Amino acid sequence: MNPPKYPASSVTPKQDTLFRHGRSMSNEGSTGIATPREGLQAPFRDGREARSMSNANPIFGPRGSSLAQGPPPGSFSSDLKTMTMPRTVTPRTEQGPFFADYRPQDNERNSEQRQIELRDQISKETKIKIGSENLLEALTSKNAKQAKDQRTRVEAELGSSNRKIIELTFQLEEEIGRSKRPRTPPRNRLSAIFHGSPMKSPQGNDGNMQEENPAVEESESPTFALSEILQALENEGLQPDYYVERANRLVDLLKKYPSLKYDLAWPIFGLRVQTMLLSQSREVVAAGYRVTRHAITDRRSLQTIRRLNTDELVMLSLVKESKANIEREQALKFVRAFLDVKGGIHEICNIVLRTIVAIAEHHEDRLRNISTLTLLELLVRSPSKVVDAGGMASLTQALLDGSYPGSESLASAILFLFDKPNDRLHLKSCHELDAAFTVFTDPIVVHSSEEKLKASASVIIALLQSWPGLYSVSNDGFAAIKGLLLSLAYPSLLARDLILDIVNAVLQIKAPSWSSAFLAGRRLTTYGRVANLNKEASSSSAIMPEDEEEPRISLNEHYLALLLAVLIQSGLPQVLSKLIQEEAAESALRRKATLLHGEMLNLANRLLPQKYSASLQVLSQLVDPDDFRPANTSLYQISMTYQIDSVSRTLYRSQAASEHPFDARTLAKQQSTSLVFHPNKQQVDYDMDEIKFRAAIVETQILNHANFLKWDWNLIEELIEGPLRNPKRLNEAITGSKFLKRLLGFYRPFKYRFSGALNTKLNQRYVRAGVSLMKTLLQSNEGIAFLWDSKFLRQLGECLSQIDRTSGFFADEPLFSNWRTSSTLTGGYFSLLGALSSDPKGLQMFERWHMINISYHIIDLRNRDDLVELLLGNMDFTLDSHLRVMLAKALTASHKHIRIFSTNLLRKYAIQAPRSETGSRSPSSVCEWAIRLLVTQLYDPEVEVSEVAVQILEESCQWKSHLEYVVCCRPQLDHLNNIGAPLLLRFLSTSLGYQYLDRLDYITQEMDDWFLGRNNSYVTLVEAILSRGFSASLSDTSQSHTHEPSLLQKHPALPPHFYRELTRTKEGCNLLQDSGHFDKFVATIRDTWTERGDQEAMTKLKGCLWAVGNIGSMELGASFLDDSDVVKWIVEIAEHSEVATMRGTAFFVLGLISRSLHGMEIITEHGWLTATDYYGRSIGYCLPSSLGAFFSIGNQPLSADNGGFRSRVRGKPPKPIADKDPIHARILESVANTGNTVLTKKAAGELNALKTHHLEAFSSVELYRKVRDMLGRYRFHLPVRRFVLDLFNRSVIREIVLDEEESENESVRTERPMGSRPRLPFS
């Protein structure tokens, strides 16, 4: 029975604020246009408009549109319509002509929107599915009769969710494929349209918004359409909707034919724009800004637009009240469009920038956040421009009060200035970022809102995870960090918890899987948890390479070692110990501190040199090591000491094997001598006697009940993995009772018990039990005979033949139909078959029931990718059988998706540890088979398949024997270009690979490429990897995590470097010596180590540092360090460079050099300490002996000769501009006084009085220009700017914009000013 079709439910977009931070921004006034938009939301960006919000399509909902049927609230619409309804009227849905006129023109945008809606629906159904599974699991523990009805309803809901997910996923895949499918080009090419004879489209009544014929639009010449629209805009005295509709058509035309904007006749086009911007309708002005923004091409076009006096109009639009938000939004987006043009930032005049700063300082303004974002982008590109406009004060205040949602980006922009000494001149004191610590260190502010505390916590994490930030907060003996840690003494539960989360986040400590139980008060010594940890450790250690030449290089862990040393020196152990001993603190908080203390001890023991870590292990803060007597030590201290020790041992067992090879091998060797031994329960149950075995069988309830829901599946799994592995007990279970017969009958397909169970998390235990049962039966002859004669495999083969078109078996509803394999446990049969495929006897059973032939035919199915993935993903290809041929067929004959999936299956076989035979280590036959197939995949026509094969081969080449075998396969990687470069670099690590690449003339060409430019590209790559590795947040620490080998992705390894791989062999060292590249690297470091301003020179210096570090990290390459004093210069850069990131690069390079024995000795001679493992081998982490001297950096940028910078940062008090006319002089003086907070009220009253008695003065263009100069030169609040500008008549602006000459005999103007009577800029 096919699943019913459910229509896709629509999802109404939520109302999000800027950057998804959920902060609402209220409007400033109570009057104005009723609009459903309450927040600003970043619009979609694509193509050439992806740089910033300035080029995004504005979307304003049509008149009367509601939230549910319009675009997302706060977004910008492509159509601007007049909204004249009174503010007391609730907006209602109105299908008027304006609403019908708006049609999405961009197919890609529509496709993106549909994909987002489908993903939202899939996410919603997935949540329903998870909730149903959890509820079903809870109902299982209840009485079966009482919960039967509830279980039936939950199962029905779960099945419905599964079917909806399948259908929605299929629709999403179709939509993605449709968006990627190339579209048919129009019949008439663009060139033909321009050169052809245009046909004028029939014109209708201008007042009627009728839908035009698309065919006519396509045949119409764009140049003719442009002239027609511009001619239509000449008409005067019409309704605003007329101009808005023409402006929208003009924007659509410019978007459809981007080349038109390069051929605009600006004398005519500019006049139309000026006319629209001078309109009294806010919608028409907004449309004018939008048209002008889409006409921008380059910096020359910006200069042309500025000659239209748009600066005056933008300033006036930005200072208007909230009722003009449509106009203000478009004006600000017009200014942001300058950022997308090369050199456009220099075309933003100071008065416009001052106005944006005023908006950013105004807390109640709706555009405050987007104005702050604009200042941040300007700060990164041109710091002096923002400083001259007084923007640093507003940015610092936003960081202090936590009002800006993107606090991390705000801190990053300021950190960008702190990196270089020339940019630090723009900072006031280099302590601007300390404001984030004030929220926690101030005993009064620490009890503030949760949002403010979390925003400050995010800023602190961002500071401590970057070199400029770490240097900025490490001044004055780490005063800021010490203050933060000492704030744990304040009795604020939220602040204490956040500080602990901050430490966890910056140290990248993930909550282990057992943390929730520990924080709840449970003990860590329970049998099951420790047994699982031991099992994870043993399984993880089995895949660790034991013959690796050196452990993986993790720059993130090296940085964590330095950060941990800073926290320890700042008093982290002491404050944690005090919190643990504080009896008044919450129990969960003390346990969280205990867990953090154990993690700190674990990290210190693994990452830090002995000077930093030796004293920590004594726990002197809790117990006096010199006088440890019960009389002097409280029972609580002893209990906390035991808990810390227990946590440390548990963390060591759960982490060592999965993350660190050295600790994994040490753990494996210490398992036999461990002080705490936990016996394996399976070994004890293996020798269970007959009486206990029979009693256990009865307790499983299999013999008593036919309903499998009443069976004790935990006990069944224990019996399968324990006593049933004993042939005697297995024979007794087969012949002495119906236990195994009923259990295997449960899995028979035609009984529809296992195959009819829903595919839920709880029901996966049936699959696990079935897999264990298959493996147990295959271990003895009795089990093989029992399985051979059972109906289970015969029925399973018949069900598989139902989907084989050549078998002759047909069914109206096949057991392995699409919806059954996803909704029920039918797909679990492939897991059972996979267990059988690992044994030769199981393969014989495959052949007996023709499952091999059926599998070949399943591979050929083009419409059942799910079935092919289930089949291939569960099979075991260890044995040389038809299954390997089947996989080889899928690797070459299937479509791209299956080929990628099959290629990934080879990973676990290609990275198997080599076997040891006759004293030498060589790859196993399975590994060789996998490598041969992977080499074949390198020539796949799809680049994605080849890229996956390269990644797997690169992982396999960590063993020398595997690498030599790959070289023997002689792969050709020229067609892959940069994709195959990492694998070719691996070849250089052996003499065999070197000779192979030398014959291909690869080495000399690659060396020249790296020397001439690839070194600089390597710098960018490493910094990107570091940035991705430091992307921790508060949410990461709260999620429980099980330590698995996949965690290696959290600390990505250092990418391969050509010179590092070259110096692995003697031939490579000889080539490097003959080339003289190392000497040139040393000369560059010695000559340019003091570089502090030239970005290109600093990038070249960093590239040379990485090259020297990679060479010195190898034992053969370390000999180059003796012939030069390069290590001395690297240490000099790390300790005295004025560029923070340059210091960080030198710090990492010293860690690389310390990986070699000779390099470690040289670094030790220069006073640095290296961390070693249990065998005394360096692990590549080194620290300076004095952290205080290491973090001393020139952070006082403002010397005596730089007073100009200080005055620009602080700002000057407004001063009036001289004027010969006494009335004008009084007005200018009063305007200057409005910039003084104390004199604002008095000055505003004087200006109103002057306007009443001298109205003609406020019609003077000369006076207006002087007032504008004052507004652009000094700091005025936004209400003050609005008040001052509203004093002047509108005709003044028209004269300035249109350059009209003022008549000498013109009478006194009596027309209405730009606004009504100005309101005072204060309440």
Coordinates of N, CA and C in Angstrom, one line a residue, residues 630-708:
P630 N 43.9 14.2 58.9 CA 42.4 14.4 59.0 C 42.1 15.6 59.9
A631 N 42.9 15.9 60.9 CA 42.6 17.0 61.8 C 42.7 18.3 61.1
N632 N 43.5 18.4 60.1 CA 43.7 19.7 59.4 C 43.0 19.8 58.1
T633 N 42.3 18.7 57.7 CA 41.6 18.6 56.4 C 40.2 18.2 56.7
S634 N 39.3 19.0 56.1 CA 37.9 18.8 56.3 C 37.5 17.6 55.4
L635 N 36.4 17.0 55.8 CA 35.8 15.8 55.0 C 35.4 16.3 53.7
Y636 N 34.9 17.6 53.6 CA 34.4 18.1 52.3 C 35.6 18.3 51.3
Q637 N 36.7 18.7 51.9 CA 37.9 18.9 51.0 C 38.4 17.5 50.5
I638 N 38.3 16.5 51.3 CA 38.7 15.2 50.9 C 37.8 14.7 49.8
S639 N 36.5 15.0 50.0 CA 35.5 14.5 49.0 C 35.7 15.2 47.7
M640 N 36.0 16.5 47.7 CA 36.2 17.2 46.5 C 37.5 16.8 45.8
T641 N 38.5 16.5 46.6 CA 39.7 15.9 46.0 C 39.5 14.6 45.3
Y642 N 38.7 13.8 45.9 CA 38.4 12.5 45.3 C 37.6 12.7 44.0
Q643 N 36.6 13.6 44.0 CA 35.8 13.9 42.8 C 36.7 14.4 41.7
I644 N 37.6 15.3 42.0 CA 38.5 15.8 40.9 C 39.4 14.7 40.4
D645 N 39.9 13.8 41.3 CA 40.7 12.7 40.8 C 39.8 11.7 40.0
S646 N 38.6 11.5 40.4 CA 37.7 10.6 39.6 C 37.4 11.2 38.2
V647 N 37.1 12.5 38.2 CA 36.9 13.2 36.9 C 38.1 13.1 36.0
S648 N 39.3 13.3 36.6 CA 40.5 13.3 35.8 C 40.7 12.0 35.2
R649 N 40.5 10.9 36.0 CA 40.7 9.6 35.4 C 39.7 9.2 34.4
T650 N 38.5 9.6 34.6 CA 37.4 9.3 33.6 C 37.7 10.1 32.3
L651 N 38.0 11.3 32.4 CA 38.4 12.1 31.2 C 39.5 11.5 30.5
Y652 N 40.5 11.0 31.2 CA 41.7 10.5 30.6 C 41.3 9.2 29.8
R653 N 40.5 8.4 30.4 CA 40.1 7.1 29.7 C 39.2 7.4 28.5
S654 N 38.4 8.5 28.6 CA 37.4 8.7 27.5 C 38.0 9.5 26.4
Q655 N 39.1 10.2 26.6 CA 39.6 11.1 25.6 C 40.9 10.6 25.0
A656 N 41.7 10.0 25.8 CA 43.1 9.7 25.3 C 43.1 8.9 24.0
A657 N 42.3 7.8 24.0 CA 42.4 6.9 22.8 C 41.8 7.5 21.6
S658 N 40.9 8.5 21.7 CA 40.2 9.0 20.5 C 40.9 10.2 20.0
E659 N 41.7 10.9 20.7 CA 42.2 12.2 20.2 C 43.7 12.2 20.0
H660 N 44.4 11.4 20.8 CA 45.9 11.6 20.9 C 46.6 10.3 20.8
P661 N 47.4 10.1 19.7 CA 48.0 8.8 19.5 C 48.9 8.4 20.6
F662 N 49.7 9.3 21.1 CA 50.7 8.9 22.2 C 49.9 8.4 23.4
D663 N 48.9 9.2 23.8 CA 48.2 8.8 25.0 C 47.4 7.5 24.7
A664 N 47.0 7.3 23.5 CA 46.2 6.0 23.2 C 47.1 4.8 23.4
R665 N 48.3 4.9 22.9 CA 49.2 3.7 23.1 C 49.6 3.6 24.6
T666 N 49.8 4.7 25.2 CA 50.1 4.6 26.7 C 48.9 4.0 27.4
L667 N 47.7 4.4 27.1 CA 46.5 3.9 27.8 C 46.4 2.4 27.5
A668 N 46.7 1.9 26.3 CA 46.6 0.5 26.0 C 47.6 -0.3 26.8
K669 N 48.8 0.3 27.0 CA 49.8 -0.5 27.8 C 49.5 -0.5 29.3
Q670 N 48.8 0.6 29.7 CA 48.5 0.7 31.2 C 47.2 0.0 31.6
Q671 N 46.4 -0.5 30.6 CA 45.2 -1.1 31.0 C 45.4 -2.3 31.9
S672 N 46.4 -3.1 31.7 CA 46.7 -4.3 32.5 C 47.1 -4.0 33.9
T673 N 47.7 -2.8 34.1 CA 48.2 -2.4 35.4 C 47.4 -1.3 36.0
S674 N 46.2 -1.1 35.5 CA 45.4 0.0 36.1 C 45.0 -0.3 37.5
L675 N 44.9 0.7 38.3 CA 44.6 0.5 39.7 C 43.1 0.1 39.9
V676 N 42.3 0.6 39.0 CA 40.9 0.2 39.1 C 40.5 -0.7 37.9
F677 N 40.2 -1.9 38.2 CA 39.9 -2.9 37.2 C 38.4 -3.2 37.2
H678 N 37.9 -3.1 36.0 CA 36.4 -3.4 35.9 C 36.3 -4.6 35.0
P679 N 35.8 -5.8 35.5 CA 35.7 -7.0 34.7 C 34.7 -6.9 33.6
N680 N 34.9 -7.6 32.5 CA 34.0 -7.6 31.4 C 32.9 -8.5 31.7
K681 N 31.7 -8.0 31.6 CA 30.5 -8.9 32.0 C 30.3 -10.0 31.0
Q682 N 30.7 -9.8 29.7 CA 30.5 -10.8 28.7 C 31.4 -12.0 29.0
Q683 N 32.6 -11.8 29.5 CA 33.4 -12.9 29.9 C 32.9 -13.7 31.0
V684 N 32.3 -13.0 32.0 CA 31.7 -13.7 33.1 C 30.5 -14.6 32.7
D685 N 29.7 -14.0 31.8 CA 28.4 -14.7 31.4 C 28.7 -15.8 30.4
Y686 N 29.9 -15.8 29.9 CA 30.2 -16.9 28.9 C 30.1 -18.3 29.5
D687 N 30.6 -18.4 30.7 CA 30.6 -19.7 31.4 C 29.4 -19.9 32.3
M688 N 28.3 -19.3 32.0 CA 27.1 -19.4 32.8 C 26.7 -20.9 32.9
D689 N 26.3 -21.3 34.1 CA 25.9 -22.8 34.2 C 24.5 -23.0 33.6
E690 N 24.1 -24.2 33.6 CA 22.8 -24.6 32.9 C 21.6 -24.0 33.6
I691 N 21.6 -24.1 35.0 CA 20.4 -23.6 35.7 C 20.2 -22.1 35.5
K692 N 21.3 -21.3 35.6 CA 21.2 -19.9 35.4 C 20.8 -19.6 34.0
F693 N 21.3 -20.4 33.1 CA 21.0 -20.1 31.6 C 19.5 -20.4 31.4
R694 N 19.0 -21.4 31.9 CA 17.5 -21.7 31.7 C 16.7 -20.6 32.4
A695 N 17.1 -20.2 33.5 CA 16.3 -19.2 34.2 C 16.4 -17.9 33.4
A696 N 17.5 -17.6 32.8 CA 17.7 -16.3 32.0 C 16.8 -16.4 30.8
I697 N 16.7 -17.6 30.2 CA 15.8 -17.8 29.0 C 14.4 -17.5 29.4
V698 N 14.0 -18.0 30.6 CA 12.6 -17.8 31.0 C 12.3 -16.3 31.3
E699 N 13.3 -15.6 31.8 CA 13.2 -14.2 32.2 C 13.0 -13.3 30.9
T700 N 13.5 -13.8 29.8 CA 13.4 -13.0 28.6 C 11.9 -12.9 28.1
Q701 N 11.0 -13.7 28.6 CA 9.6 -13.7 28.3 C 9.3 -14.2 26.8
I702 N 10.3 -14.7 26.2 CA 10.1 -15.2 24.8 C 9.2 -16.5 24.8
L703 N 9.5 -17.3 25.8 CA 8.7 -18.6 25.9 C 7.3 -18.3 26.4
N704 N 7.1 -17.2 27.1 CA 5.8 -17.0 27.8 C 4.8 -16.1 27.0
H705 N 5.3 -15.2 26.1 CA 4.5 -14.3 25.4 C 4.8 -14.3 23.9
A706 N 3.8 -14.2 23.1 CA 4.0 -14.0 21.7 C 4.3 -12.6 21.3
N707 N 3.8 -11.7 22.1 CA 4.0 -10.2 21.8 C 5.5 -9.8 22.1
F708 N 6.2 -9.4 21.1 CA 7.6 -9.1 21.3 C 7.8 -7.8 22.1

